[in-house]
């Protein structure tokens, strides 16, 4: 099982520790993982801003670079969802599209493919779980509250393998935090208020940390918390899964 590690551009530039923790965790679990050089942005920012034609060359490059791998794994639900759901349409009639069926968020990969059951890291803290919208409604990492389905949460399943963790969820657990790329730029006041509401709900759990599968949501909430001097910290889920390994 050859696995290609995709580290999205904002993770590489702003949160490199998340990329390193992902690689460390996969290697700890004996996954044959490679980080292909010369990888770039998947094209999501251009497409979301209405410039899909500028995303196509990036999609073609991504496809060529990652086509040799059985799985493509990324620590980002939004980028994973973009490749999975949009590449078949963007590349139709232009380039063979294989990666949309092979890419997985790291949580989905560890839970559904690797089926991790052994104990992982150590993190003796109370942690509030943030369920990012792309993860809930496009990658199905957890059950959406608006649907009458049996409750599940793949992120929580993995975090319960970490020694010492006290895992909690806020009220309205899958409500959006207000981040959304262009949305946070065009509707700044709404985005900021949604972020403040969400951080306050996480704080009400008594948690020391907020975790989730997407750095973009965590970055947005961390900015809100820092601006308003709100007492809580933020870590990507893979940083907690790999803590102490």
CSV table of C-alpha atoms in Angstrom, one decimal:
chain,number,residue,atom,x,y,z
A,1,UNK,CA,0.0,0.0,0.0
A,2,UNK,CA,1.9,3.0,-1.3
A,3,UNK,CA,0.7,6.3,0.3
A,4,UNK,CA,1.5,9.8,-0.9
A,5,UNK,CA,1.4,12.5,1.7
A,6,UNK,CA,-0.2,15.8,0.5
A,7,UNK,CA,0.6,18.8,2.6
A,8,UNK,CA,-1.7,21.7,1.6
A,9,UNK,CA,0.0,25.0,0.9
A,10,UNK,CA,-1.4,26.8,4.0
A,11,UNK,CA,-0.3,23.9,6.2
A,12,UNK,CA,3.2,24.0,4.7
A,13,UNK,CA,3.5,27.8,5.1
A,14,UNK,CA,1.7,28.4,8.4
A,15,UNK,CA,1.4,25.1,10.3
A,16,UNK,CA,4.5,23.0,9.2
A,17,UNK,CA,4.3,21.2,12.6
A,18,UNK,CA,1.0,19.6,11.4
A,19,UNK,CA,2.6,18.2,8.3
A,20,UNK,CA,5.5,16.8,10.4
A,21,UNK,CA,3.2,15.3,12.9
A,22,UNK,CA,1.2,13.6,10.1
A,23,UNK,CA,4.3,12.0,8.7
A,24,UNK,CA,5.5,10.9,12.1
A,25,UNK,CA,2.2,9.3,12.9
A,26,UNK,CA,1.9,7.5,9.6
A,27,UNK,CA,5.5,6.2,10.0
A,28,UNK,CA,4.8,5.1,13.6
A,29,UNK,CA,1.9,3.0,12.2
A,30,UNK,CA,4.2,1.4,9.7
A,31,UNK,CA,2.6,3.0,6.7
A,32,UNK,CA,4.7,3.1,3.5
A,33,UNK,CA,4.4,6.9,3.1
A,34,UNK,CA,6.3,9.2,0.8
A,35,UNK,CA,6.2,13.0,0.5
A,36,UNK,CA,6.4,13.8,-3.2
A,37,UNK,CA,8.6,16.8,-3.9
A,38,UNK,CA,7.4,19.7,-6.1
A,39,UNK,CA,3.8,19.4,-4.9
A,40,UNK,CA,1.8,22.7,-4.9
A,41,UNK,CA,-1.6,24.1,-4.0
A,42,UNK,CA,-4.5,21.9,-5.1
A,43,UNK,CA,-6.3,24.9,-6.6
A,44,UNK,CA,-9.1,25.3,-4.1
A,45,UNK,CA,-8.5,29.0,-3.4
A,46,UNK,CA,-8.8,29.9,-7.1
A,47,UNK,CA,-11.8,27.8,-7.7
A,48,UNK,CA,-13.6,29.1,-4.6
A,49,UNK,CA,-13.0,32.7,-5.7
A,50,UNK,CA,-14.6,32.0,-9.1
A,51,UNK,CA,-11.4,31.5,-11.2
A,52,UNK,CA,-11.8,27.8,-11.9
A,53,UNK,CA,-9.7,28.0,-15.1
A,54,UNK,CA,-6.7,28.9,-12.9
A,55,UNK,CA,-7.2,25.8,-10.8
A,56,UNK,CA,-7.1,23.4,-13.8
A,57,UNK,CA,-3.3,23.4,-14.3
A,58,UNK,CA,-2.8,22.8,-10.6
A,59,UNK,CA,-5.3,19.9,-10.8
A,60,UNK,CA,-3.4,18.4,-13.7
A,61,UNK,CA,-0.1,18.7,-11.9
A,62,UNK,CA,-1.6,17.2,-8.8
A,63,UNK,CA,-2.9,14.3,-10.8
A,64,UNK,CA,0.4,13.6,-12.5
A,65,UNK,CA,2.3,13.8,-9.2
A,66,UNK,CA,0.1,11.6,-7.1
A,67,UNK,CA,-1.2,9.1,-9.7
A,68,UNK,CA,1.4,6.4,-8.8
A,69,UNK,CA,0.0,6.1,-5.2
A,70,UNK,CA,-2.6,3.8,-3.9
A,71,UNK,CA,-3.8,6.4,-1.4
A,72,UNK,CA,-3.2,10.2,-1.1
A,73,UNK,CA,-3.5,11.3,2.5
A,74,UNK,CA,-3.8,14.9,3.7
A,75,UNK,CA,-4.3,16.6,7.1
A,76,UNK,CA,-7.0,18.9,5.7
A,77,UNK,CA,-10.6,18.1,5.2
A,78,UNK,CA,-11.3,21.1,2.9
A,79,UNK,CA,-8.5,20.4,0.5
A,80,UNK,CA,-9.3,16.7,0.5
A,81,UNK,CA,-13.0,17.4,-0.2
A,82,UNK,CA,-12.0,19.8,-3.0
A,83,UNK,CA,-9.9,17.2,-4.8
A,84,UNK,CA,-12.5,14.4,-4.2
A,85,UNK,CA,-15.5,16.3,-5.4
A,86,UNK,CA,-14.2,18.8,-7.9
A,87,UNK,CA,-11.3,17.2,-9.8
A,88,UNK,CA,-13.5,14.9,-11.9
A,89,UNK,CA,-15.4,17.9,-13.3
A,90,UNK,CA,-12.4,20.2,-13.7
A,91,UNK,CA,-10.3,17.5,-15.5
A,92,UNK,CA,-13.1,16.1,-17.6
A,93,UNK,CA,-11.9,15.8,-21.2
A,94,UNK,CA,-8.5,17.1,-20.3
A,95,UNK,CA,-6.7,14.6,-18.1
A,96,UNK,CA,-7.2,11.2,-16.6
A,97,UNK,CA,-8.6,11.7,-13.0
A,98,UNK,CA,-7.5,9.0,-10.5
A,99,UNK,CA,-6.7,10.9,-7.4
A,100,UNK,CA,-10.3,11.9,-6.6
A,101,UNK,CA,-11.0,8.3,-5.8
A,102,UNK,CA,-7.8,7.8,-3.8
A,103,UNK,CA,-7.5,10.9,-1.7
A,104,UNK,CA,-8.5,10.7,2.0
A,105,UNK,CA,-8.3,13.0,5.0
A,106,UNK,CA,-5.8,11.5,7.5
A,107,UNK,CA,-8.6,10.8,10.0
A,108,UNK,CA,-10.7,9.0,7.4
A,109,UNK,CA,-7.6,7.0,6.3
A,110,UNK,CA,-6.6,5.9,9.8
A,111,UNK,CA,-10.1,5.1,10.8
A,112,UNK,CA,-11.5,3.4,7.7
A,113,UNK,CA,-8.4,1.9,5.9
A,114,UNK,CA,-5.7,1.4,8.6
A,115,UNK,CA,-8.4,0.7,11.2
A,116,UNK,CA,-6.2,1.8,14.1
A,117,UNK,CA,-7.0,0.1,17.4
A,118,UNK,CA,-3.7,0.3,19.3
A,119,UNK,CA,-3.0,3.0,21.8
A,120,UNK,CA,-1.4,6.2,20.3
A,121,UNK,CA,0.1,9.2,22.0
A,122,UNK,CA,-0.3,10.8,25.4
A,123,UNK,CA,-2.2,14.1,26.0
A,124,UNK,CA,-3.4,14.6,29.5
A,125,UNK,CA,-5.7,17.6,28.9
A,126,UNK,CA,-9.4,18.3,28.4
A,127,UNK,CA,-10.0,18.8,24.7
A,128,UNK,CA,-13.1,20.1,22.9
A,129,UNK,CA,-13.7,18.6,19.5
A,130,UNK,CA,-14.4,20.9,16.5
A,131,UNK,CA,-16.2,19.2,13.6
A,132,UNK,CA,-15.3,21.2,10.5
A,133,UNK,CA,-18.1,21.6,7.9
A,134,UNK,CA,-16.3,19.9,5.0
A,135,UNK,CA,-15.5,17.0,7.3
A,136,UNK,CA,-19.1,16.5,8.5
A,137,UNK,CA,-21.0,17.1,5.3
A,138,UNK,CA,-18.6,16.1,2.5
A,139,UNK,CA,-16.2,13.6,3.9
A,140,UNK,CA,-18.6,12.1,6.5
A,141,UNK,CA,-16.1,12.1,9.4
A,142,UNK,CA,-19.0,12.6,11.8
A,143,UNK,CA,-22.8,12.5,11.6
A,144,UNK,CA,-24.6,15.8,10.8
A,145,UNK,CA,-27.0,16.9,13.4
A,146,UNK,CA,-29.6,17.9,10.9
A,147,UNK,CA,-30.1,14.3,9.7
A,148,UNK,CA,-31.9,11.5,11.6
A,149,UNK,CA,-29.0,9.0,11.5
A,150,UNK,CA,-27.2,7.0,14.1
A,151,UNK,CA,-24.6,9.2,15.8
A,152,UNK,CA,-20.9,8.6,14.9
A,153,UNK,CA,-17.6,10.5,15.0
A,154,UNK,CA,-14.4,9.1,13.5
A,155,UNK,CA,-12.3,11.9,14.9
A,156,UNK,CA,-13.5,11.1,18.4
A,157,UNK,CA,-12.9,7.3,17.9
A,158,UNK,CA,-9.3,8.0,17.1
A,159,UNK,CA,-8.8,10.6,19.9
A,160,UNK,CA,-10.1,8.0,22.5
A,161,UNK,CA,-6.9,6.0,21.7
A,162,UNK,CA,-4.8,8.7,23.2
A,163,UNK,CA,-3.8,8.2,26.8
A,164,UNK,CA,-4.9,10.8,29.4
A,165,UNK,CA,-7.2,12.8,27.1
A,166,UNK,CA,-10.6,14.1,28.4
A,167,UNK,CA,-12.6,14.5,25.3
A,168,UNK,CA,-15.7,16.8,25.2
A,169,UNK,CA,-17.9,18.4,22.6
A,170,UNK,CA,-19.5,21.9,22.7
A,171,UNK,CA,-23.1,22.7,22.4
A,172,UNK,CA,-24.2,22.7,18.7
A,173,UNK,CA,-21.2,20.5,18.0
A,174,UNK,CA,-21.3,20.7,14.2
A,175,UNK,CA,-22.2,24.4,13.7
A,176,UNK,CA,-19.8,26.4,11.5
A,177,UNK,CA,-17.1,28.5,13.1
A,178,UNK,CA,-17.4,31.2,10.4
A,179,UNK,CA,-14.2,30.4,8.4
A,180,UNK,CA,-14.8,30.0,4.7
A,181,UNK,CA,-12.1,31.5,2.6
A,182,UNK,CA,-13.9,34.1,0.5
A,183,UNK,CA,-16.8,34.2,3.0
A,184,UNK,CA,-14.6,35.4,5.8
A,185,UNK,CA,-13.3,38.2,3.4
A,186,UNK,CA,-16.7,39.3,2.0
A,187,UNK,CA,-18.7,38.9,5.2
A,188,UNK,CA,-16.1,39.8,7.8
A,189,UNK,CA,-18.4,40.8,10.6
A,190,UNK,CA,-20.6,37.7,10.3
A,191,UNK,CA,-17.6,35.5,10.1
A,192,UNK,CA,-16.0,37.1,13.1
A,193,UNK,CA,-19.2,36.8,15.2
A,194,UNK,CA,-19.7,33.2,14.2
A,195,UNK,CA,-16.1,32.5,15.3
A,196,UNK,CA,-16.5,34.2,18.6
A,197,UNK,CA,-19.8,32.3,19.3
A,198,UNK,CA,-18.0,29.0,18.5
A,199,UNK,CA,-15.0,29.7,20.7
A,200,UNK,CA,-17.2,30.7,23.6
A,201,UNK,CA,-19.1,27.3,23.3
A,202,UNK,CA,-15.8,25.5,23.3
A,203,UNK,CA,-14.6,27.4,26.4
A,204,UNK,CA,-17.9,26.5,28.2
A,205,UNK,CA,-16.9,22.9,28.1
A,206,UNK,CA,-14.0,23.7,30.4
A,207,UNK,CA,-11.5,22.5,27.8
A,208,UNK,CA,-7.9,23.7,27.7
A,209,UNK,CA,-7.6,22.9,23.9
A,210,UNK,CA,-9.7,22.8,20.8
A,211,UNK,CA,-8.9,20.3,18.2
A,212,UNK,CA,-10.2,19.4,14.8
A,213,UNK,CA,-9.2,18.0,11.4
A,214,UNK,CA,-8.6,21.3,9.5
A,215,UNK,CA,-6.1,24.0,10.3
A,216,UNK,CA,-8.2,26.7,8.5
A,217,UNK,CA,-11.0,26.4,11.1
A,218,UNK,CA,-8.5,26.2,14.0
A,219,UNK,CA,-6.6,29.3,12.6
A,220,UNK,CA,-9.8,31.3,12.4
A,221,UNK,CA,-10.9,30.5,15.9
A,222,UNK,CA,-7.4,31.0,17.3
A,223,UNK,CA,-7.3,34.5,15.8
A,224,UNK,CA,-10.7,35.3,17.4
A,225,UNK,CA,-9.5,33.9,20.7
A,226,UNK,CA,-6.2,35.9,20.6
A,227,UNK,CA,-8.0,39.1,19.6
A,228,UNK,CA,-10.5,38.8,22.5
A,229,UNK,CA,-8.0,37.3,25.0
A,230,UNK,CA,-10.1,34.2,25.3
A,231,UNK,CA,-8.3,31.5,27.4
A,232,UNK,CA,-8.1,28.4,25.1
A,233,UNK,CA,-5.5,26.9,22.8
A,234,UNK,CA,-5.7,25.0,19.5
A,235,UNK,CA,-4.1,21.9,18.1
A,236,UNK,CA,-4.8,19.9,15.0
A,237,UNK,CA,-6.0,16.4,15.7
A,238,UNK,CA,-2.8,14.7,14.3
A,239,UNK,CA,-0.7,16.7,16.7
A,240,UNK,CA,-2.6,15.2,19.6
A,241,UNK,CA,-2.6,11.7,18.1
A,242,UNK,CA,1.2,11.9,17.6
A,243,UNK,CA,1.9,13.6,21.0
A,244,UNK,CA,4.6,11.7,22.9
A,245,UNK,CA,5.3,9.1,20.1
